[in-house]
mmCIF file of N, CA and C in Angstrom:
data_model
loop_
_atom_site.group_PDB
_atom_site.id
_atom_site.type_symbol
_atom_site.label_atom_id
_atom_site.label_comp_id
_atom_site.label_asym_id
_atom_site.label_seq_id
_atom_site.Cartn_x
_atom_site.Cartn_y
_atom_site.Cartn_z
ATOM 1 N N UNK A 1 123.866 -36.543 -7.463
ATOM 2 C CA UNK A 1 123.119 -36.166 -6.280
ATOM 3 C C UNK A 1 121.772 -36.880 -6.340
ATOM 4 N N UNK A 2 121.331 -37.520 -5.206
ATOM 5 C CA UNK A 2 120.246 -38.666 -5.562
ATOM 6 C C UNK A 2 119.412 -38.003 -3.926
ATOM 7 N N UNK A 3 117.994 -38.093 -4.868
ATOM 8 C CA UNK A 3 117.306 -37.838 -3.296
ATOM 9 C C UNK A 3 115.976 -38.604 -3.080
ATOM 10 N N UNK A 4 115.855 -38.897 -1.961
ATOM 11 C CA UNK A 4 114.741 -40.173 -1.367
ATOM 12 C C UNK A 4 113.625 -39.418 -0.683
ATOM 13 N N UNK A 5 112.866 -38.304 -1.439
ATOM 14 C CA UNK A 5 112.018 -37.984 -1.142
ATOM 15 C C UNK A 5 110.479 -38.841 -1.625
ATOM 16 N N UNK A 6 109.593 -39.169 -0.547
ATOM 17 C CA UNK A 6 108.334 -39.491 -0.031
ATOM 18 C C UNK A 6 107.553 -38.533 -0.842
ATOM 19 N N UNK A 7 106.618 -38.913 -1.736
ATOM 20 C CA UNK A 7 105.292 -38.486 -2.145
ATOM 21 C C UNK A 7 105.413 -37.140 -3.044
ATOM 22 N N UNK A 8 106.851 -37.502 -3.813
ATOM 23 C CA UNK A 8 107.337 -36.384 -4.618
ATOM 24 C C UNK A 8 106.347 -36.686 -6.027
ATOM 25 N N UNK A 9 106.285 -35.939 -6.821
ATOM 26 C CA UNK A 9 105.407 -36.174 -8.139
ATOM 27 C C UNK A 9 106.769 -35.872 -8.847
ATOM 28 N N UNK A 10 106.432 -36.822 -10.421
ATOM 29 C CA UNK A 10 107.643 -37.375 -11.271
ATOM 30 C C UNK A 10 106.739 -37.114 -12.714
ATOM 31 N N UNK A 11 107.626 -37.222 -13.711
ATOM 32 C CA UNK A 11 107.182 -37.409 -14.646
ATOM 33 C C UNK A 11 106.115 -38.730 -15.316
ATOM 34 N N UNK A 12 105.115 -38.952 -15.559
ATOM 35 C CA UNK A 12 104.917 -40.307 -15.534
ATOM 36 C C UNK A 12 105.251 -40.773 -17.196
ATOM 37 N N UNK A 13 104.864 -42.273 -17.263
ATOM 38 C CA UNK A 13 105.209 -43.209 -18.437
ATOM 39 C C UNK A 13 104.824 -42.196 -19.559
ATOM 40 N N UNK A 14 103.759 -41.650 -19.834
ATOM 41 C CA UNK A 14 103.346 -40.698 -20.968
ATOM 42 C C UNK A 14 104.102 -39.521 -21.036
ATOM 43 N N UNK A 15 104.809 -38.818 -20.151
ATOM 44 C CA UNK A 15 105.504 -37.832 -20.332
ATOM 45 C C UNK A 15 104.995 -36.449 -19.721
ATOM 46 N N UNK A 16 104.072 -36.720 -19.372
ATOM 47 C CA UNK A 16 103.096 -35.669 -18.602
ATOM 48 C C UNK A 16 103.927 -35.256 -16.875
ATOM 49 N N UNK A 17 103.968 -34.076 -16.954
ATOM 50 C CA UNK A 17 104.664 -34.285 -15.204
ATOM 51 C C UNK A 17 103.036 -34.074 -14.228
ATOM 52 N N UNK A 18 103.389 -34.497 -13.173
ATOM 53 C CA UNK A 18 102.110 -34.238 -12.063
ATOM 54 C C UNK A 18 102.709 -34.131 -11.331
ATOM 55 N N UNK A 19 101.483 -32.930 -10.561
ATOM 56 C CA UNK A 19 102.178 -31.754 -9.944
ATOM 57 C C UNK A 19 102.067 -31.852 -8.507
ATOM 58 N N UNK A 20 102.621 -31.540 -7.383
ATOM 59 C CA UNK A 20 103.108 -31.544 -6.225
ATOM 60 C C UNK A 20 102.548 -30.239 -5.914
ATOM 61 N N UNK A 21 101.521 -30.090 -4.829
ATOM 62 C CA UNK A 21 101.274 -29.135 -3.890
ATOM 63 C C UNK A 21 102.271 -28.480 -2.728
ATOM 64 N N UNK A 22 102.511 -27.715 -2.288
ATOM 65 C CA UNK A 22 102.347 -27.209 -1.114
ATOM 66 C C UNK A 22 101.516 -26.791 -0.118
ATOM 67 N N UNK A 23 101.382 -27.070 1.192
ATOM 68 C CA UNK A 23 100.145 -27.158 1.968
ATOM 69 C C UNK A 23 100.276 -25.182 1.831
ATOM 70 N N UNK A 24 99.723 -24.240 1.564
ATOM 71 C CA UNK A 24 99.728 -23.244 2.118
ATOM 72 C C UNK A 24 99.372 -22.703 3.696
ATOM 73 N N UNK A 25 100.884 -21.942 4.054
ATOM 74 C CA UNK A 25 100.421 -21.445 5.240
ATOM 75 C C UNK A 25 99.102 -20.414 5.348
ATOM 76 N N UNK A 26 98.789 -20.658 6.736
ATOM 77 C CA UNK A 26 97.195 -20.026 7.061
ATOM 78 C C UNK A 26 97.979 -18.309 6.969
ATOM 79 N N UNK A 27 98.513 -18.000 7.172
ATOM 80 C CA UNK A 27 99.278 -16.390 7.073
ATOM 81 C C UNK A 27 98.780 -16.409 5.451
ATOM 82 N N UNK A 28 98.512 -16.813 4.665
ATOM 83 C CA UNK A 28 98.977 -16.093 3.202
ATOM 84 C C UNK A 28 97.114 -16.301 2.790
ATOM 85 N N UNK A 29 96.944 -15.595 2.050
ATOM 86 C CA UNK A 29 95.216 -15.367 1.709
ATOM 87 C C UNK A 29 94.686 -16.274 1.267
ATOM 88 N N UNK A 30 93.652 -16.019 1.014
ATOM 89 C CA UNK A 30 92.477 -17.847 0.924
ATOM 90 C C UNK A 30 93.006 -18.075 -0.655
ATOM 91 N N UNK A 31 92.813 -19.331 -0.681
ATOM 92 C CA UNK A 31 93.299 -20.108 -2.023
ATOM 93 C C UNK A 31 92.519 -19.582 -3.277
ATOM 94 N N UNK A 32 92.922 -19.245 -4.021
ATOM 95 C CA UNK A 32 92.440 -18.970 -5.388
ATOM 96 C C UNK A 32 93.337 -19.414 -6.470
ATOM 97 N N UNK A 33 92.577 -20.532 -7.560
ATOM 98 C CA UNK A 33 93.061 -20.926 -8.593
ATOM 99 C C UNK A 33 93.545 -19.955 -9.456
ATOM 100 N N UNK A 34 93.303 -18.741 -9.661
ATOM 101 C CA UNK A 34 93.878 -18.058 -10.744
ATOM 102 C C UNK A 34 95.473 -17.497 -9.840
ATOM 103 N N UNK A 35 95.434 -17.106 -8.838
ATOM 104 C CA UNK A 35 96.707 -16.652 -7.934
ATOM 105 C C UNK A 35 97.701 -18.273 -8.340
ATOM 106 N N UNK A 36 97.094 -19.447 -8.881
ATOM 107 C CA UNK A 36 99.100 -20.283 -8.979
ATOM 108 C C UNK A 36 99.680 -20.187 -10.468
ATOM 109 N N UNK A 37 100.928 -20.402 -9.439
ATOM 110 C CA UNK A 37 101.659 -20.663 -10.283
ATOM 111 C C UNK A 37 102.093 -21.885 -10.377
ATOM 112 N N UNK A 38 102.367 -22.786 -11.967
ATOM 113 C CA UNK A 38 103.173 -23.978 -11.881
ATOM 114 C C UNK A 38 104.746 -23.717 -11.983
ATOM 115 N N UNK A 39 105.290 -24.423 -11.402
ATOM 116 C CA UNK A 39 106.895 -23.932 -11.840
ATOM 117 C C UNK A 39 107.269 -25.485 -11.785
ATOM 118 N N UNK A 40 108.037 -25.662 -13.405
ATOM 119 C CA UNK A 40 108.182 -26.765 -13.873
ATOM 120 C C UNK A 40 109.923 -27.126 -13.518
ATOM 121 N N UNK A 41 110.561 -28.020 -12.835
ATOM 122 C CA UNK A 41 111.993 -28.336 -12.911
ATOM 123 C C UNK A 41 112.504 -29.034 -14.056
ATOM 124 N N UNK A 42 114.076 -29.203 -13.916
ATOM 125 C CA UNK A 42 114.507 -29.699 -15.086
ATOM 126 C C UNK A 42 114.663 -31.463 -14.796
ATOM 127 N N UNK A 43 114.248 -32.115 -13.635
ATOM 128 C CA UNK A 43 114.131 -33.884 -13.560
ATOM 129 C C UNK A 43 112.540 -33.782 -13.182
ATOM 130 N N UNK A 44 111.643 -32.723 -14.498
ATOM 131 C CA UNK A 44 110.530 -33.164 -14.278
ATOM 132 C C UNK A 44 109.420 -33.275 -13.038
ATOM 133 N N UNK A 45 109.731 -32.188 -12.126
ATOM 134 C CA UNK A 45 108.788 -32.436 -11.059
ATOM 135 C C UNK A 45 108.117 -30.992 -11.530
ATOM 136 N N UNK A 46 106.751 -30.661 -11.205
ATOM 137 C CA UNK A 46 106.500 -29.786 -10.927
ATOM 138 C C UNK A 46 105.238 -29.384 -9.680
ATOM 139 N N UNK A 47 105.306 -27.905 -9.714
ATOM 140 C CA UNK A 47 105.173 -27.431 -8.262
ATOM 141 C C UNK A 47 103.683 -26.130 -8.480
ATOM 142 N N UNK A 48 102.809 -26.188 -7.772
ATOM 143 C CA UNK A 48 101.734 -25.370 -7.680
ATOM 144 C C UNK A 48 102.548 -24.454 -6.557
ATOM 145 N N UNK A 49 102.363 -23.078 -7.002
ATOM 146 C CA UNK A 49 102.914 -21.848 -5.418
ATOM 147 C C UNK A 49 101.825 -20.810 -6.173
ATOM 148 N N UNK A 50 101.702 -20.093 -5.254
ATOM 149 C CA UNK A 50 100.500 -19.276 -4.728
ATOM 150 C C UNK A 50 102.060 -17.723 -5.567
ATOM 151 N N UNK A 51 101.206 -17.295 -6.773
ATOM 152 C CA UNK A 51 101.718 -16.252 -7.112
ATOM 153 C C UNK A 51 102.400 -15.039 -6.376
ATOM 154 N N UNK A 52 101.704 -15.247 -4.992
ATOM 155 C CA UNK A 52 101.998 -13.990 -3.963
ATOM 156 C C UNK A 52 103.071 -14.010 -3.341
ATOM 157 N N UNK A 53 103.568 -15.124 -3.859
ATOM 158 C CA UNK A 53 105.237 -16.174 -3.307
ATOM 159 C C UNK A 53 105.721 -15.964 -4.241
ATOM 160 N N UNK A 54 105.327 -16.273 -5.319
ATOM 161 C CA UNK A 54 106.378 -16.942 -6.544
ATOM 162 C C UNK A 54 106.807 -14.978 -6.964
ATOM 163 N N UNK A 55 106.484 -14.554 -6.523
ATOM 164 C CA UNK A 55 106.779 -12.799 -6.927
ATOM 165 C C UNK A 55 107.711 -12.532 -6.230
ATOM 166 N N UNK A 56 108.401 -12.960 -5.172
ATOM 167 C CA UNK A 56 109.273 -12.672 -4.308
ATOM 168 C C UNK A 56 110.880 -13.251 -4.705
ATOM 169 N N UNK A 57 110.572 -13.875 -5.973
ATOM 170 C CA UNK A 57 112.170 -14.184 -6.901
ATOM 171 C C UNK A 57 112.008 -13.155 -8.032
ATOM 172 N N UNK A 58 112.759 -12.449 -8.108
ATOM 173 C CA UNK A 58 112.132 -10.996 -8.866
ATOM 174 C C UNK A 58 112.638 -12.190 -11.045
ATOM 175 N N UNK A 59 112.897 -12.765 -10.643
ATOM 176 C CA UNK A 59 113.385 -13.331 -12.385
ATOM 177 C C UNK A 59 111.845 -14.178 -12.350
ATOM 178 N N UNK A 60 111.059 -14.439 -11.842
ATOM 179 C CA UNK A 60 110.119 -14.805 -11.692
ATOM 180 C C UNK A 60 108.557 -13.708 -11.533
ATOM 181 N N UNK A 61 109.038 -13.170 -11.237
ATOM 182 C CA UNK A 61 108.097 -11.767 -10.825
ATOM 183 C C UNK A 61 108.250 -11.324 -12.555
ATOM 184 N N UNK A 62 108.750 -11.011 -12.676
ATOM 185 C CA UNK A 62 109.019 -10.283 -14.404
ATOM 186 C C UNK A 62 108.561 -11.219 -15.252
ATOM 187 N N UNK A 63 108.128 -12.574 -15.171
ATOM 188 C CA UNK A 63 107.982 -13.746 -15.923
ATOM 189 C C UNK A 63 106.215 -13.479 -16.120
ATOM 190 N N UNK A 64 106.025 -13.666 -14.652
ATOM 191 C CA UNK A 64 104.779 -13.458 -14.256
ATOM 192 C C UNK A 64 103.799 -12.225 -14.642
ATOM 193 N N UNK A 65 104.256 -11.249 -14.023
ATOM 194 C CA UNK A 65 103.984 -9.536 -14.283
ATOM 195 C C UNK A 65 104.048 -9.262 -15.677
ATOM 196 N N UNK A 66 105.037 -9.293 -16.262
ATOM 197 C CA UNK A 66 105.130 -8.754 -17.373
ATOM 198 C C UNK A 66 105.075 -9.909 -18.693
ATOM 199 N N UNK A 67 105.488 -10.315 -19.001
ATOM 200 C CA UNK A 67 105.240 -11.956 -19.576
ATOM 201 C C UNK A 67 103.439 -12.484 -19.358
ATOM 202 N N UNK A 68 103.173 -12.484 -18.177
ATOM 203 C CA UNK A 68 101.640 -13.471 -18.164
ATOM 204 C C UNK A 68 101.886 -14.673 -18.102
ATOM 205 N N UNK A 69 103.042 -14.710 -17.704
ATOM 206 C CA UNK A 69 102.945 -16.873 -17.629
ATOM 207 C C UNK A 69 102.326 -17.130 -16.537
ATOM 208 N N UNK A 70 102.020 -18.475 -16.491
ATOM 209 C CA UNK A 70 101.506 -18.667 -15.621
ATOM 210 C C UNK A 70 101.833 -20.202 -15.359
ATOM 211 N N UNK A 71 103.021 -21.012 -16.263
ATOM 212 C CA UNK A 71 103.952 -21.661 -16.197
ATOM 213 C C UNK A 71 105.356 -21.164 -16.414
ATOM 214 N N UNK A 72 106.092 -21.737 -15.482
ATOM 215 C CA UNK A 72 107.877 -21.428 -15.840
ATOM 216 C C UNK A 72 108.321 -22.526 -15.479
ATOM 217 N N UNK A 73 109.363 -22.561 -16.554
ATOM 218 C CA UNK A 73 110.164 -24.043 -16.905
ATOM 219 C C UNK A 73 111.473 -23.219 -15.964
ATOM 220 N N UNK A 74 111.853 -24.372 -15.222
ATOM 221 C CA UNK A 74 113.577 -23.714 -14.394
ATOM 222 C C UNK A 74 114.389 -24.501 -14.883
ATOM 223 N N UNK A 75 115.761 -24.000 -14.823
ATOM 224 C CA UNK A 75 116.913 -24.993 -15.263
ATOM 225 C C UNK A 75 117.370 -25.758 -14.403
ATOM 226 N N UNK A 76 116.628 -25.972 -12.967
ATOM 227 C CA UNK A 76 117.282 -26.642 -11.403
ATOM 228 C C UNK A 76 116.609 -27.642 -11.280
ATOM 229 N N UNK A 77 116.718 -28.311 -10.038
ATOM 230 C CA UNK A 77 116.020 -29.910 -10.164
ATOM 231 C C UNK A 77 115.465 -29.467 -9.397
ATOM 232 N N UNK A 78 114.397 -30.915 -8.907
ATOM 233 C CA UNK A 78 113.456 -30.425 -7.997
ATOM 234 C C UNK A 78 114.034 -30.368 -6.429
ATOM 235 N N UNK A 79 115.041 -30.849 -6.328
ATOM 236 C CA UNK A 79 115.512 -30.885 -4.759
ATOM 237 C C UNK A 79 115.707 -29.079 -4.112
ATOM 238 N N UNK A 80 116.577 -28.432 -5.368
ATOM 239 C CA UNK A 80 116.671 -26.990 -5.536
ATOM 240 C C UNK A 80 115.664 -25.934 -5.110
ATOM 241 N N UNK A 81 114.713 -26.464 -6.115
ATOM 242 C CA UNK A 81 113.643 -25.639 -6.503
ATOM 243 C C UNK A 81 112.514 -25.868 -5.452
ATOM 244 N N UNK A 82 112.579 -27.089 -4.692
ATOM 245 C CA UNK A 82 111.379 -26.926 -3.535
ATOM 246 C C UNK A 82 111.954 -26.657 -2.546
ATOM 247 N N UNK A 83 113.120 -26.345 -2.122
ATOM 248 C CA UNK A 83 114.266 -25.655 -0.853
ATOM 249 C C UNK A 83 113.969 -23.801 -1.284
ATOM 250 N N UNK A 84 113.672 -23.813 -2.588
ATOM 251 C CA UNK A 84 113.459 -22.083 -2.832
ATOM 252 C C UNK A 84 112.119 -22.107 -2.876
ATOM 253 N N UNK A 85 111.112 -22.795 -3.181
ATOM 254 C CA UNK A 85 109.783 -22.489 -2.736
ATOM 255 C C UNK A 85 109.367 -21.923 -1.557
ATOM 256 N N UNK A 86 110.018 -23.405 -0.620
ATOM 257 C CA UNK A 86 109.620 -23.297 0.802
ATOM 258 C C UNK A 86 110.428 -21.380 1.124
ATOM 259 N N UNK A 87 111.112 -21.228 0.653
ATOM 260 C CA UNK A 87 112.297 -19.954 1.243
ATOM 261 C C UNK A 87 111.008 -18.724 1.046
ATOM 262 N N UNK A 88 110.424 -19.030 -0.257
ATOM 263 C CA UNK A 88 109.964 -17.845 -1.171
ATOM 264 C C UNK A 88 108.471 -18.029 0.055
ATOM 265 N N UNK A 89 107.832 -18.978 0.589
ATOM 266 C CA UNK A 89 107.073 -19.107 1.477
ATOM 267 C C UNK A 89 106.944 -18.282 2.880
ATOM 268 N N UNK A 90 108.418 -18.392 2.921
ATOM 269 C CA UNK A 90 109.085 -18.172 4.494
ATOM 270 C C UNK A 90 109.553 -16.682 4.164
ATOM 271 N N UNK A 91 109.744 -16.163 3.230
ATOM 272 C CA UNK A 91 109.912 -14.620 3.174
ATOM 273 C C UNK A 91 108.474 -13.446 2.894
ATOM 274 N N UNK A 92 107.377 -14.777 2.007
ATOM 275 C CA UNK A 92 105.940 -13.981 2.307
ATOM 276 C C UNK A 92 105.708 -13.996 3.337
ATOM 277 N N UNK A 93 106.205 -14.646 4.557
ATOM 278 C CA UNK A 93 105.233 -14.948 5.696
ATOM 279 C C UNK A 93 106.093 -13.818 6.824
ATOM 280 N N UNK A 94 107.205 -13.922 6.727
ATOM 281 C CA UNK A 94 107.909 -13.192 7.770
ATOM 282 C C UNK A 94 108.621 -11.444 7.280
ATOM 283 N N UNK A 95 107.957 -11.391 6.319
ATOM 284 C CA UNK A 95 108.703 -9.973 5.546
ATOM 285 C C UNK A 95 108.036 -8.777 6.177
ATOM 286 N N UNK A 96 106.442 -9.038 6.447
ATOM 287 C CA UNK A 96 106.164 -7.793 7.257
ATOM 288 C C UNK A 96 106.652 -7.493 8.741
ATOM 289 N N UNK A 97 106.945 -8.849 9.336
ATOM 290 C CA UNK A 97 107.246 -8.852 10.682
ATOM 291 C C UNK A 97 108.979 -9.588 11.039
ATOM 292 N N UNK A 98 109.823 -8.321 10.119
ATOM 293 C CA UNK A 98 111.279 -9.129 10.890
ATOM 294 C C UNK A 98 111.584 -9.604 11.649
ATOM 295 N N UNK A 99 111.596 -8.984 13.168
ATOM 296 C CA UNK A 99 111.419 -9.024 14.346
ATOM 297 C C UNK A 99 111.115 -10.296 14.914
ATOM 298 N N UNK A 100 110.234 -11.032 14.283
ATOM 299 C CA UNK A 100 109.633 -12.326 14.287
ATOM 300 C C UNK A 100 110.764 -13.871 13.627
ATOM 301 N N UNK A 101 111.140 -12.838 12.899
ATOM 302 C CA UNK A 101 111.753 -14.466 12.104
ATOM 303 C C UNK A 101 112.373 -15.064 12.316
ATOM 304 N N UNK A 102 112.065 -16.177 12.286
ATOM 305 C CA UNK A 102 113.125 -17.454 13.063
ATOM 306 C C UNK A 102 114.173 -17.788 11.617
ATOM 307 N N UNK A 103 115.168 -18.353 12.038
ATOM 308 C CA UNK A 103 116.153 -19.128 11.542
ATOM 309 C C UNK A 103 115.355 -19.579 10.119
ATOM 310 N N UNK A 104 115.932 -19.407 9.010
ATOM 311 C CA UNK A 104 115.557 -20.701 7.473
ATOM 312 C C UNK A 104 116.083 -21.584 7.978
ATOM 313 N N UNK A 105 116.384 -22.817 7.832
ATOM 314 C CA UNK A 105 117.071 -24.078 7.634
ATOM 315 C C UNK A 105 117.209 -24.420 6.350
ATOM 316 N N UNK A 106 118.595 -24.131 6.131
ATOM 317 C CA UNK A 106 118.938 -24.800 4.891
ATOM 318 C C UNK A 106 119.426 -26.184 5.170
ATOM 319 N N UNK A 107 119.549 -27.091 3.720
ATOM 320 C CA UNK A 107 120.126 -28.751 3.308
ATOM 321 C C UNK A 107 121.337 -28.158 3.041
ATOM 322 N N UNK A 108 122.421 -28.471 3.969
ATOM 323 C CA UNK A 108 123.731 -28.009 3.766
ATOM 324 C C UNK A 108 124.387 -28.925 2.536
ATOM 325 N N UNK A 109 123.894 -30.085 2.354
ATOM 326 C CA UNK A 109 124.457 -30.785 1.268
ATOM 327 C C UNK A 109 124.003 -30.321 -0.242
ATOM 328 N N UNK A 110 123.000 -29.184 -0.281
ATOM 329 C CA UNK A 110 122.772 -28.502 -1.266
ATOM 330 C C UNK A 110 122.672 -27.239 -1.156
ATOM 331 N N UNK A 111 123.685 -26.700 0.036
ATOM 332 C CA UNK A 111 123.529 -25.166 -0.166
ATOM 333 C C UNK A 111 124.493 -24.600 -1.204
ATOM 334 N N UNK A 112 125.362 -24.958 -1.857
ATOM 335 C CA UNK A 112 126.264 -24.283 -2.840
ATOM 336 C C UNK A 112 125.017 -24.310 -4.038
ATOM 337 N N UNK A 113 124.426 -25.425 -4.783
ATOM 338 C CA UNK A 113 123.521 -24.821 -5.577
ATOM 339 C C UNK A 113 122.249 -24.125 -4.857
ATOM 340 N N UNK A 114 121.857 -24.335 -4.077
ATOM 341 C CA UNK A 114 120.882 -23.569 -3.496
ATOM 342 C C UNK A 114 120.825 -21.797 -3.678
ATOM 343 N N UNK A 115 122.319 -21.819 -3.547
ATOM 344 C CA UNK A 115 122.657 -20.424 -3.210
ATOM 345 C C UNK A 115 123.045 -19.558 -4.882
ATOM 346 N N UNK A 116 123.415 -20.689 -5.725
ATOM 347 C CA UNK A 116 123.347 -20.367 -7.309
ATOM 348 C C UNK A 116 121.757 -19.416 -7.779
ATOM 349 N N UNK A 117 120.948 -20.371 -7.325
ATOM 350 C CA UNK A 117 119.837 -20.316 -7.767
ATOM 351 C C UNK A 117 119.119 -19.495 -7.336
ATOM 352 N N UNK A 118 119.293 -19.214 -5.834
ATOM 353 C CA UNK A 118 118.580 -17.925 -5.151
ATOM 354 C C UNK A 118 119.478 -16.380 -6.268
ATOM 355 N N UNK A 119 120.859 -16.597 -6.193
ATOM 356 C CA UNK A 119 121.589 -15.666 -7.158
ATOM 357 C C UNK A 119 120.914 -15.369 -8.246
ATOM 358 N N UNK A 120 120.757 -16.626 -9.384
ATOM 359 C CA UNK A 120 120.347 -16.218 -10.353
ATOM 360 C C UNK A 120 118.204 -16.133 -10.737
ATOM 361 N N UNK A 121 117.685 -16.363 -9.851
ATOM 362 C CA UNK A 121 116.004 -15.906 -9.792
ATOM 363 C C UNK A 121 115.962 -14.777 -9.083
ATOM 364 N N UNK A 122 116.988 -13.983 -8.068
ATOM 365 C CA UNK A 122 117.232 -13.059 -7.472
ATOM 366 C C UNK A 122 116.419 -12.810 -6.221
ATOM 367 N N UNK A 123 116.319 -14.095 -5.359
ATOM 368 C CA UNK A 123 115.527 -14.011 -4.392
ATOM 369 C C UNK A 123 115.878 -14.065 -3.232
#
């Protein structure tokens, strides 16, 4: 499975990964460095999310909460794992107001693991 994503962050020559933002939506509270989380994939990308998200995969919530990490290594790639970001985004934003929520859009060419992974982070 090969993907041609634009302005993705990779592991570089030293071995160091660099990390890939998400723009935060204006719905979720003002930015504070101690609220991220990094969440590291397994082809090396990793991802800054706003803790108030990353709590909404409860295998992640328990990592966080009870643990104190404030990095988590996943066993998924990054194509996976930023299709469940964006999700974990889209369920802080629309959870108080059902009524409201439009359609997710899933990558049908990765919804069978997509749907592994929501299974096993429990989100």
């Amino acid at each position: 499975m090969s993907s041609s994503r634009k302005g993705s962050a990779k592991t570089t020559s030293s071995g160091k990964s660099t990390a890939k933002q998400f723009q935060k939506p204006s719905h979720c509270l003002n930015f504070d460095s101690d609220q991220m989380i990094t969440i590291i994939t397994s082809d090396g990308f990793s991802y800054q999310i706003d803790k108030r998200c990353a709590v909404y995969a409860k295998k992640w919530k328990s990592e966080i909460e009870e643990q104190g990490r404030t990095e988590i290594h996943v066993e998924y790639d990054s194509q996976v794992i930023e299709q469940v970001i964006q999700y974990l985004y889209y369920k802080q934003r629309y959870d108080p107001e059902p009524e409201v929520r439009p359609e997710f859009g899933i990558d049908l060419s990765s919804a069978l693991n997509l749907m592994v992974a929501a299974y096993n982070l429990q989100c």
